[in-house]
Short mmCIF file of C-alpha atoms in Angstrom, two decimals:
data_model
loop_
_atom_site.label_atom_id
_atom_site.label_comp_id
_atom_site.label_asym_id
_atom_site.label_seq_id
_atom_site.Cartn_x
_atom_site.Cartn_y
_atom_site.Cartn_z
CA UNK F 553 -19.72 11.36 69.79
CA UNK F 554 -17.41 13.65 67.87
CA UNK F 555 -14.68 11.01 67.78
CA UNK F 556 -17.13 8.46 66.59
CA UNK F 557 -18.35 10.78 63.79
CA UNK F 558 -14.78 11.40 62.67
CA UNK F 559 -14.15 7.66 62.65
CA UNK F 560 -17.21 7.02 60.53
CA UNK F 561 -16.14 9.80 58.16
CA UNK F 562 -12.67 8.37 57.87
CA UNK F 563 -14.03 4.88 57.24
CA UNK F 564 -16.37 6.28 54.62
CA UNK F 565 -13.57 8.10 52.84
CA UNK F 566 -11.50 4.92 52.96
CA UNK F 567 -14.29 2.97 51.31
CA UNK F 568 -14.75 5.63 48.63
CA UNK F 569 -11.01 5.71 47.92
CA UNK F 570 -10.90 1.93 47.76
CA UNK F 571 -13.80 1.95 45.33
CA UNK F 572 -12.10 4.62 43.25
CA UNK F 573 -8.89 2.59 43.21
CA UNK F 574 -10.78 -0.51 42.13
CA UNK F 575 -12.53 1.53 39.43
CA UNK F 576 -9.24 3.02 38.20
CA UNK F 577 -7.66 -0.41 37.98
CA UNK F 578 -10.70 -1.68 36.11
CA UNK F 579 -10.57 1.24 33.67
CA UNK F 580 -6.86 0.78 33.25
CA UNK F 581 -7.35 -2.89 32.53
CA UNK F 582 -10.11 -2.18 30.05
CA UNK F 583 -8.01 0.53 28.41
CA UNK F 584 -5.02 -1.80 28.12
CA UNK F 585 -7.25 -4.54 26.76
CA UNK F 586 -8.70 -2.13 24.20
CA UNK F 587 -5.21 -1.00 23.18
CA UNK F 588 -3.97 -4.56 22.79
CA UNK F 589 -7.01 -5.54 20.74
CA UNK F 590 -6.58 -2.50 18.53
CA UNK F 591 -2.91 -3.36 18.00
CA UNK F 592 -3.75 -6.99 17.13
CA UNK F 593 -6.45 -5.88 14.68
CA UNK F 594 -4.06 -3.42 12.98
CA UNK F 595 -1.38 -6.13 12.69
CA UNK F 596 -3.91 -8.58 11.21
CA UNK F 597 -4.99 -5.91 8.71
CA UNK F 598 -1.42 -5.11 7.71
CA UNK F 599 -0.65 -8.82 7.29
CA UNK F 600 -3.77 -9.40 5.11
CA UNK F 601 -2.97 -6.39 2.89
CA UNK F 602 0.70 -7.31 2.65
CA UNK F 603 -0.39 -10.82 1.55
CA UNK F 604 -2.23 -9.33 -1.39
CA UNK F 605 0.83 -7.35 -2.46
CA UNK F 606 3.12 -10.35 -2.01
CA UNK F 607 1.02 -12.55 -4.27
CA UNK F 608 0.53 -9.87 -6.93
CA UNK F 609 4.33 -9.68 -7.08
CA UNK F 610 4.53 -13.45 -7.33
CA UNK F 611 2.18 -13.31 -10.29
CA UNK F 612 4.29 -10.55 -11.87
CA UNK F 613 7.38 -12.72 -11.54
CA UNK F 614 5.65 -15.92 -12.59
CA UNK F 615 3.06 -15.22 -15.28
CA UNK F 616 2.06 -18.88 -15.47
CA UNK F 617 0.96 -18.83 -11.82
CA UNK F 618 -2.68 -19.85 -11.71
CA UNK F 619 -5.63 -19.46 -9.44
CA UNK F 620 -5.52 -21.42 -6.21
CA UNK F 621 -5.30 -21.50 -2.45
CA UNK F 622 -2.05 -20.58 -0.67
CA UNK F 623 -2.44 -21.08 3.09
CA UNK F 624 -0.42 -20.57 6.28
CA UNK F 625 2.10 -18.07 5.02
CA UNK F 626 4.12 -16.67 7.91
CA UNK F 627 4.56 -12.92 8.10
CA UNK F 628 5.34 -10.29 10.78
CA UNK F 629 4.76 -12.76 13.64
CA UNK F 630 1.38 -13.81 12.22
CA UNK F 631 0.15 -15.59 9.12
CA UNK F 632 -2.08 -15.15 6.11
CA UNK F 633 -3.92 -17.30 3.66
CA UNK F 634 -4.59 -16.30 0.03
CA UNK F 635 -7.37 -17.39 -2.36
CA UNK F 636 -7.03 -16.36 -6.00
CA UNK F 637 -9.79 -17.06 -8.54
CA UNK F 638 -10.88 -15.88 -11.95
CA UNK F 639 -9.08 -15.15 -15.24
CA UNK F 640 -6.38 -12.50 -15.62
CA UNK F 641 -9.02 -10.08 -16.90
CA UNK F 642 -11.00 -10.29 -13.60
CA UNK F 643 -8.98 -11.64 -10.68
CA UNK F 644 -10.59 -12.01 -7.28
CA UNK F 645 -8.09 -12.11 -4.39
CA UNK F 646 -9.13 -12.91 -0.83
CA UNK F 647 -6.50 -12.51 1.90
CA UNK F 648 -7.13 -13.47 5.53
CA UNK F 649 -4.48 -12.20 7.98
CA UNK F 650 -4.20 -13.57 11.49
CA UNK F 651 -2.32 -12.12 14.45
CA UNK F 652 -2.65 -13.28 18.09
CA UNK F 653 -5.99 -14.91 17.34
CA UNK F 654 -7.44 -11.84 15.60
CA UNK F 655 -8.30 -12.10 11.89
CA UNK F 656 -8.80 -9.51 9.14
CA UNK F 657 -10.07 -10.16 5.61
CA UNK F 658 -9.18 -8.08 2.55
CA UNK F 659 -10.92 -8.57 -0.79
CA UNK F 660 -9.34 -7.25 -4.00
CA UNK F 661 -10.57 -7.19 -7.60
CA UNK F 662 -7.72 -6.72 -10.13
CA UNK F 663 -6.83 -7.38 -13.73
CA UNK F 664 -3.55 -7.89 -15.56
CA UNK F 665 -2.81 -4.91 -17.79
CA UNK F 666 -2.46 -5.37 -21.56
CA UNK F 667 0.91 -5.35 -23.21
CA UNK F 668 1.11 -2.24 -25.41
CA UNK F 669 2.59 -3.14 -28.75
CA UNK F 670 3.87 -0.58 -31.23
CA UNK F 671 1.46 0.22 -34.06
CA UNK F 672 2.13 -1.63 -37.30
CA UNK F 673 2.24 0.29 -40.59
CA UNK F 674 3.95 -2.24 -42.86
CA UNK F 675 5.80 -5.51 -43.08
CA UNK F 676 9.09 -3.71 -42.45
CA UNK F 677 9.35 -0.29 -40.75
CA UNK F 678 12.58 1.70 -40.61
CA UNK F 679 12.93 4.87 -38.49
CA UNK F 680 16.30 6.58 -38.68
CA UNK F 681 18.27 9.67 -39.53
CA UNK F 682 20.80 7.86 -41.67
CA UNK F 683 19.66 4.78 -43.72
CA UNK F 684 21.91 2.38 -45.62
CA UNK F 685 20.12 -0.56 -47.22
CA UNK F 686 21.43 -3.22 -49.55
CA UNK F 687 18.95 -5.90 -50.62
CA UNK F 688 20.04 -9.02 -52.50
CA UNK F 689 19.60 -12.76 -52.60
CA UNK F 690 16.02 -13.96 -52.79
CA UNK F 691 14.59 -11.58 -50.23
CA UNK F 692 10.83 -11.21 -50.02
CA UNK F 693 9.24 -8.25 -48.24
CA UNK F 694 5.45 -8.36 -48.45
CA UNK F 695 2.78 -6.19 -46.95
CA UNK F 696 0.15 -8.62 -48.18
CA UNK F 697 -1.54 -10.38 -45.25
CA UNK F 698 -0.34 -13.88 -44.45
CA UNK F 699 -1.63 -16.44 -41.96
CA UNK F 700 0.59 -18.27 -39.50
CA UNK F 701 0.74 -21.26 -41.83
CA UNK F 702 2.04 -19.14 -44.72
CA UNK F 703 -1.21 -18.99 -46.67
CA UNK F 704 -2.66 -15.66 -47.69
CA UNK F 705 -4.90 -14.00 -45.12
CA UNK F 706 -7.90 -11.75 -45.56
CA UNK F 707 -6.51 -8.64 -43.84
CA UNK F 708 -6.02 -5.35 -45.62
CA UNK F 709 -2.68 -5.10 -47.38
CA UNK F 710 -0.07 -2.70 -46.01
CA UNK F 711 3.07 -1.34 -47.72
CA UNK F 712 5.97 -3.74 -47.89
CA UNK F 713 8.32 -1.11 -46.41
CA UNK F 714 7.61 2.17 -44.62
CA UNK F 715 10.29 4.68 -43.72
CA UNK F 716 10.33 7.87 -41.68
CA UNK F 717 11.28 10.34 -44.41
CA UNK F 718 10.73 10.85 -48.16
CA UNK F 719 14.50 10.81 -48.95
CA UNK F 720 14.79 7.20 -47.64
CA UNK F 721 11.74 6.18 -49.64
CA UNK F 722 13.23 7.60 -52.87
CA UNK F 723 16.62 5.99 -52.09
CA UNK F 724 15.02 2.52 -51.84
CA UNK F 725 12.79 2.93 -54.88
CA UNK F 726 15.57 4.30 -57.09
CA UNK F 727 18.41 2.01 -56.06
CA UNK F 728 17.03 -1.53 -55.69
CA UNK F 729 17.47 -3.90 -58.60
CA UNK F 730 14.51 -4.87 -60.77
CA UNK F 731 14.52 -8.31 -59.17
CA UNK F 732 14.26 -6.88 -55.69
CA UNK F 733 11.79 -4.22 -56.73
CA UNK F 734 9.24 -6.91 -57.67
CA UNK F 735 9.88 -8.71 -54.35
CA UNK F 736 8.73 -5.70 -52.31
CA UNK F 737 4.99 -6.08 -52.53
CA UNK F 738 1.92 -4.70 -50.81
CA UNK F 739 -0.34 -1.69 -51.12
CA UNK F 740 0.48 1.17 -53.42
CA UNK F 741 3.03 1.18 -56.25
CA UNK F 742 5.75 -1.30 -57.06
CA UNK F 743 8.01 -1.50 -55.22
CA UNK F 744 5.64 -1.08 -52.29
CA UNK F 745 7.50 1.62 -50.30
CA UNK F 746 5.82 4.39 -48.38
CA UNK F 747 6.61 7.19 -45.97
CA UNK F 748 4.91 7.37 -42.57
CA UNK F 749 5.22 9.75 -39.67
CA UNK F 750 5.13 7.97 -36.35
CA UNK F 751 4.50 9.71 -32.99
CA UNK F 752 5.58 6.61 -31.09
CA UNK F 753 7.79 7.26 -28.09
CA UNK F 754 10.09 4.34 -28.78
CA UNK F 755 12.03 4.62 -25.53
CA UNK F 756 8.82 4.48 -23.44
CA UNK F 757 7.24 1.60 -25.39
CA UNK F 758 10.40 -0.51 -25.44
CA UNK F 759 10.95 -0.03 -21.70
CA UNK F 760 7.38 -1.10 -20.94
CA UNK F 761 7.84 -4.21 -23.09
CA UNK F 762 11.23 -5.06 -21.69
CA UNK F 763 10.03 -4.69 -18.06
CA UNK F 764 7.59 -7.54 -18.74
CA UNK F 765 10.08 -9.82 -20.56
CA UNK F 766 9.58 -13.56 -20.19
CA UNK F 767 13.03 -14.32 -21.60
CA UNK F 768 16.12 -12.12 -21.31
CA UNK F 769 18.95 -13.27 -23.57
CA UNK F 770 22.55 -12.17 -23.37
CA UNK F 771 24.52 -11.21 -26.46
CA UNK F 772 25.74 -14.23 -28.43
CA UNK F 773 24.77 -16.87 -30.97
CA UNK F 774 21.59 -18.92 -30.61
CA UNK F 775 21.28 -21.99 -32.78
CA UNK F 776 19.17 -25.06 -33.38
CA UNK F 777 16.76 -25.83 -30.59
CA UNK F 778 16.08 -22.25 -29.46
CA UNK F 779 12.37 -21.88 -28.80
CA UNK F 780 11.04 -18.50 -27.70
CA UNK F 781 7.32 -19.03 -27.17
CA UNK F 782 4.66 -21.01 -29.03
CA UNK F 783 1.47 -20.12 -30.86
CA UNK F 784 -0.59 -21.01 -27.77
CA UNK F 785 1.77 -19.16 -25.41
CA UNK F 786 3.65 -16.33 -27.14
CA UNK F 787 6.37 -14.64 -25.08
CA UNK F 788 8.16 -11.35 -24.68
CA UNK F 789 11.87 -11.80 -25.49
CA UNK F 790 14.53 -9.21 -24.76
CA UNK F 791 18.01 -9.49 -26.16
CA UNK F 792 20.50 -7.15 -24.50
CA UNK F 793 23.39 -6.92 -27.00
CA UNK F 794 24.36 -8.11 -30.40
CA UNK F 795 22.75 -11.43 -31.42
CA UNK F 796 23.07 -14.02 -34.16
CA UNK F 797 20.41 -16.58 -34.84
CA UNK F 798 22.50 -19.15 -36.62
CA UNK F 799 20.43 -22.32 -36.57
CA UNK F 800 16.87 -23.52 -36.64
CA UNK F 801 15.14 -21.34 -34.07
CA UNK F 802 11.51 -20.28 -33.59
CA UNK F 803 9.72 -17.62 -31.64
CA UNK F 804 6.25 -16.19 -31.05
CA UNK F 805 5.18 -12.88 -29.53
CA UNK F 806 7.47 -9.85 -29.53
CA UNK F 807 11.25 -9.70 -29.52
CA UNK F 808 13.16 -6.52 -28.63
CA UNK F 809 16.83 -6.52 -29.60
CA UNK F 810 18.93 -3.75 -28.07
CA UNK F 811 21.89 -4.13 -30.41
CA UNK F 812 22.76 -5.56 -33.80
CA UNK F 813 21.07 -8.62 -35.25
CA UNK F 814 22.34 -11.20 -37.71
CA UNK F 815 20.20 -14.00 -39.04
CA UNK F 816 22.38 -16.60 -40.67
CA UNK F 817 20.28 -19.66 -40.05
CA UNK F 818 16.67 -20.82 -40.47
CA UNK F 819 15.02 -18.49 -38.03
CA UNK F 820 11.21 -18.17 -37.98
CA UNK F 821 9.42 -15.61 -35.84
CA UNK F 822 5.71 -14.92 -35.50
CA UNK F 823 4.79 -11.51 -34.18
CA UNK F 824 6.83 -8.28 -33.95
CA UNK F 825 10.64 -8.18 -34.23
CA UNK F 826 11.84 -4.80 -32.95
CA UNK F 827 15.52 -3.94 -33.28
CA UNK F 828 16.00 -0.78 -31.25
CA UNK F 829 19.01 1.33 -30.34
CA UNK F 830 19.97 4.86 -29.49
CA UNK F 831 22.71 4.90 -32.11
CA UNK F 832 23.75 2.71 -35.05
CA UNK F 833 21.98 -0.57 -35.81
CA UNK F 834 23.53 -3.25 -38.02
CA UNK F 835 21.13 -5.82 -39.34
CA UNK F 836 21.93 -8.73 -41.64
CA UNK F 837 19.81 -11.48 -43.08
CA UNK F 838 21.87 -14.07 -44.93
CA UNK F 839 20.01 -17.24 -44.08
CA UNK F 840 16.49 -18.60 -44.33
CA UNK F 841 14.86 -16.10 -42.01
CA UNK F 842 11.09 -15.71 -42.06
CA UNK F 843 9.18 -13.18 -39.96
CA UNK F 844 5.41 -13.35 -39.98
CA UNK F 845 4.03 -10.11 -38.55
CA UNK F 846 6.16 -6.99 -38.69
CA UNK F 847 9.85 -6.15 -38.46
CA UNK F 848 10.95 -2.79 -37.11
CA UNK F 849 14.38 -1.10 -37.13
CA UNK F 850 14.53 2.03 -34.97
CA UNK F 851 17.80 3.92 -34.46
CA UNK F 852 19.79 7.00 -35.34
CA UNK F 853 21.51 5.04 -38.10
CA UNK F 854 20.26 1.83 -39.68
CA UNK F 855 22.40 -0.38 -41.91
CA UNK F 856 20.34 -3.32 -43.26
CA UNK F 857 21.93 -5.98 -45.45
CA UNK F 858 20.40 -8.97 -47.13
CA UNK F 859 23.14 -10.13 -49.47
CA UNK F 860 22.23 -13.79 -49.83
CA UNK F 861 19.82 -16.46 -48.69
CA UNK F 862 16.02 -16.55 -48.81
CA UNK F 863 14.87 -14.20 -46.16
CA UNK F 864 11.14 -13.37 -46.03
CA UNK F 865 9.48 -10.57 -44.08
CA UNK F 866 5.74 -11.13 -44.34
CA UNK F 867 2.96 -9.00 -42.84
CA UNK F 868 0.66 -11.13 -40.74
CA UNK F 869 -2.40 -9.73 -38.98
CA UNK F 870 -2.94 -13.15 -37.39
CA UNK F 871 0.55 -13.26 -35.89
CA UNK F 872 0.28 -9.75 -34.48
CA UNK F 873 -3.26 -10.37 -33.10
CA UNK F 874 -2.09 -13.57 -31.48
CA UNK F 875 0.68 -11.71 -29.72
CA UNK F 876 -1.60 -8.85 -28.64
CA UNK F 877 -4.26 -11.22 -27.28
CA UNK F 878 -2.05 -13.69 -25.44
CA UNK F 879 1.01 -11.80 -24.23
CA UNK F 880 0.97 -11.14 -20.49
CA UNK F 881 2.10 -7.91 -18.87
CA UNK F 882 3.79 -7.69 -15.49
CA UNK F 883 1.48 -4.89 -14.39
CA UNK F 884 -1.85 -5.20 -12.59
CA UNK F 885 -4.65 -2.68 -12.31
CA UNK F 886 -6.52 -2.65 -8.98
CA UNK F 887 -10.21 -2.33 -9.71
CA UNK F 888 -11.56 -2.48 -6.11
CA UNK F 889 -10.20 -3.04 -2.63
CA UNK F 890 -12.50 -3.89 0.25
CA UNK F 891 -11.58 -4.36 3.90
#
């Protein structure tokens, strides 16, 4: 009887241990399955979120990239599909990441940031510590508002020229010839020259503009056939070095020149022309240049010459507004992110 009881006890313990082993294996399998599913879900989430970042970068690099569907993009051993809709001011981005049969959806609302243009105080602004200016030929510097077609606009007139200190203002007023004096028109006295104090951080604003450049030009001469934007699609142009516009060229938007500029041809620009440098700037206008908008020279030393030709620097609210409204930044602001 005792032996039989021990046998039953041993058999019972064996059954219990077998059941425990089965249960342990089951729990282990469930735990492993849970871990694998969690890993797959995390990978799908990372792929979906990475897809959003990838396509925002694509839209930074290619500003003409439009809304649409971009499917079956391979990434990290999985794939993602992107849907982009809405205007730049209210983009809706849907990214579906897939990994080992598990999917994750990320929804993002974003907008393209505005391009910050420098404030405009006149047709021609000069900021420097050492100004040399020699105006001749048939130059015309007007702070009276002009439309893109050259007709007079309805905007408030600004000074023809503003400078950063009173000594430069007196120098221009006292030393230009009577012919040139009457060609500097706008608000205030004749010639229309005023002093303005600007708090603009030129290094910051130029870097922000340059980082979003649509065209980057090397130093050199650009002649007939050069087109840097249109009225419908103005562009950000950056010239890194000394440049000469020697033929029939046109541009719309904003141009930043980090170097000297010479205009010896029939160059027409609509928007803001900013010649910027940390040291000396040489600027010459000897051709048929026309700038509708505002021209700005910012440097430690500015030497501006207009010895011949028929250069015209005309304030245009319309040209500046067109640039401000239609230029595209390379930066995006995330408004909401849902997962």
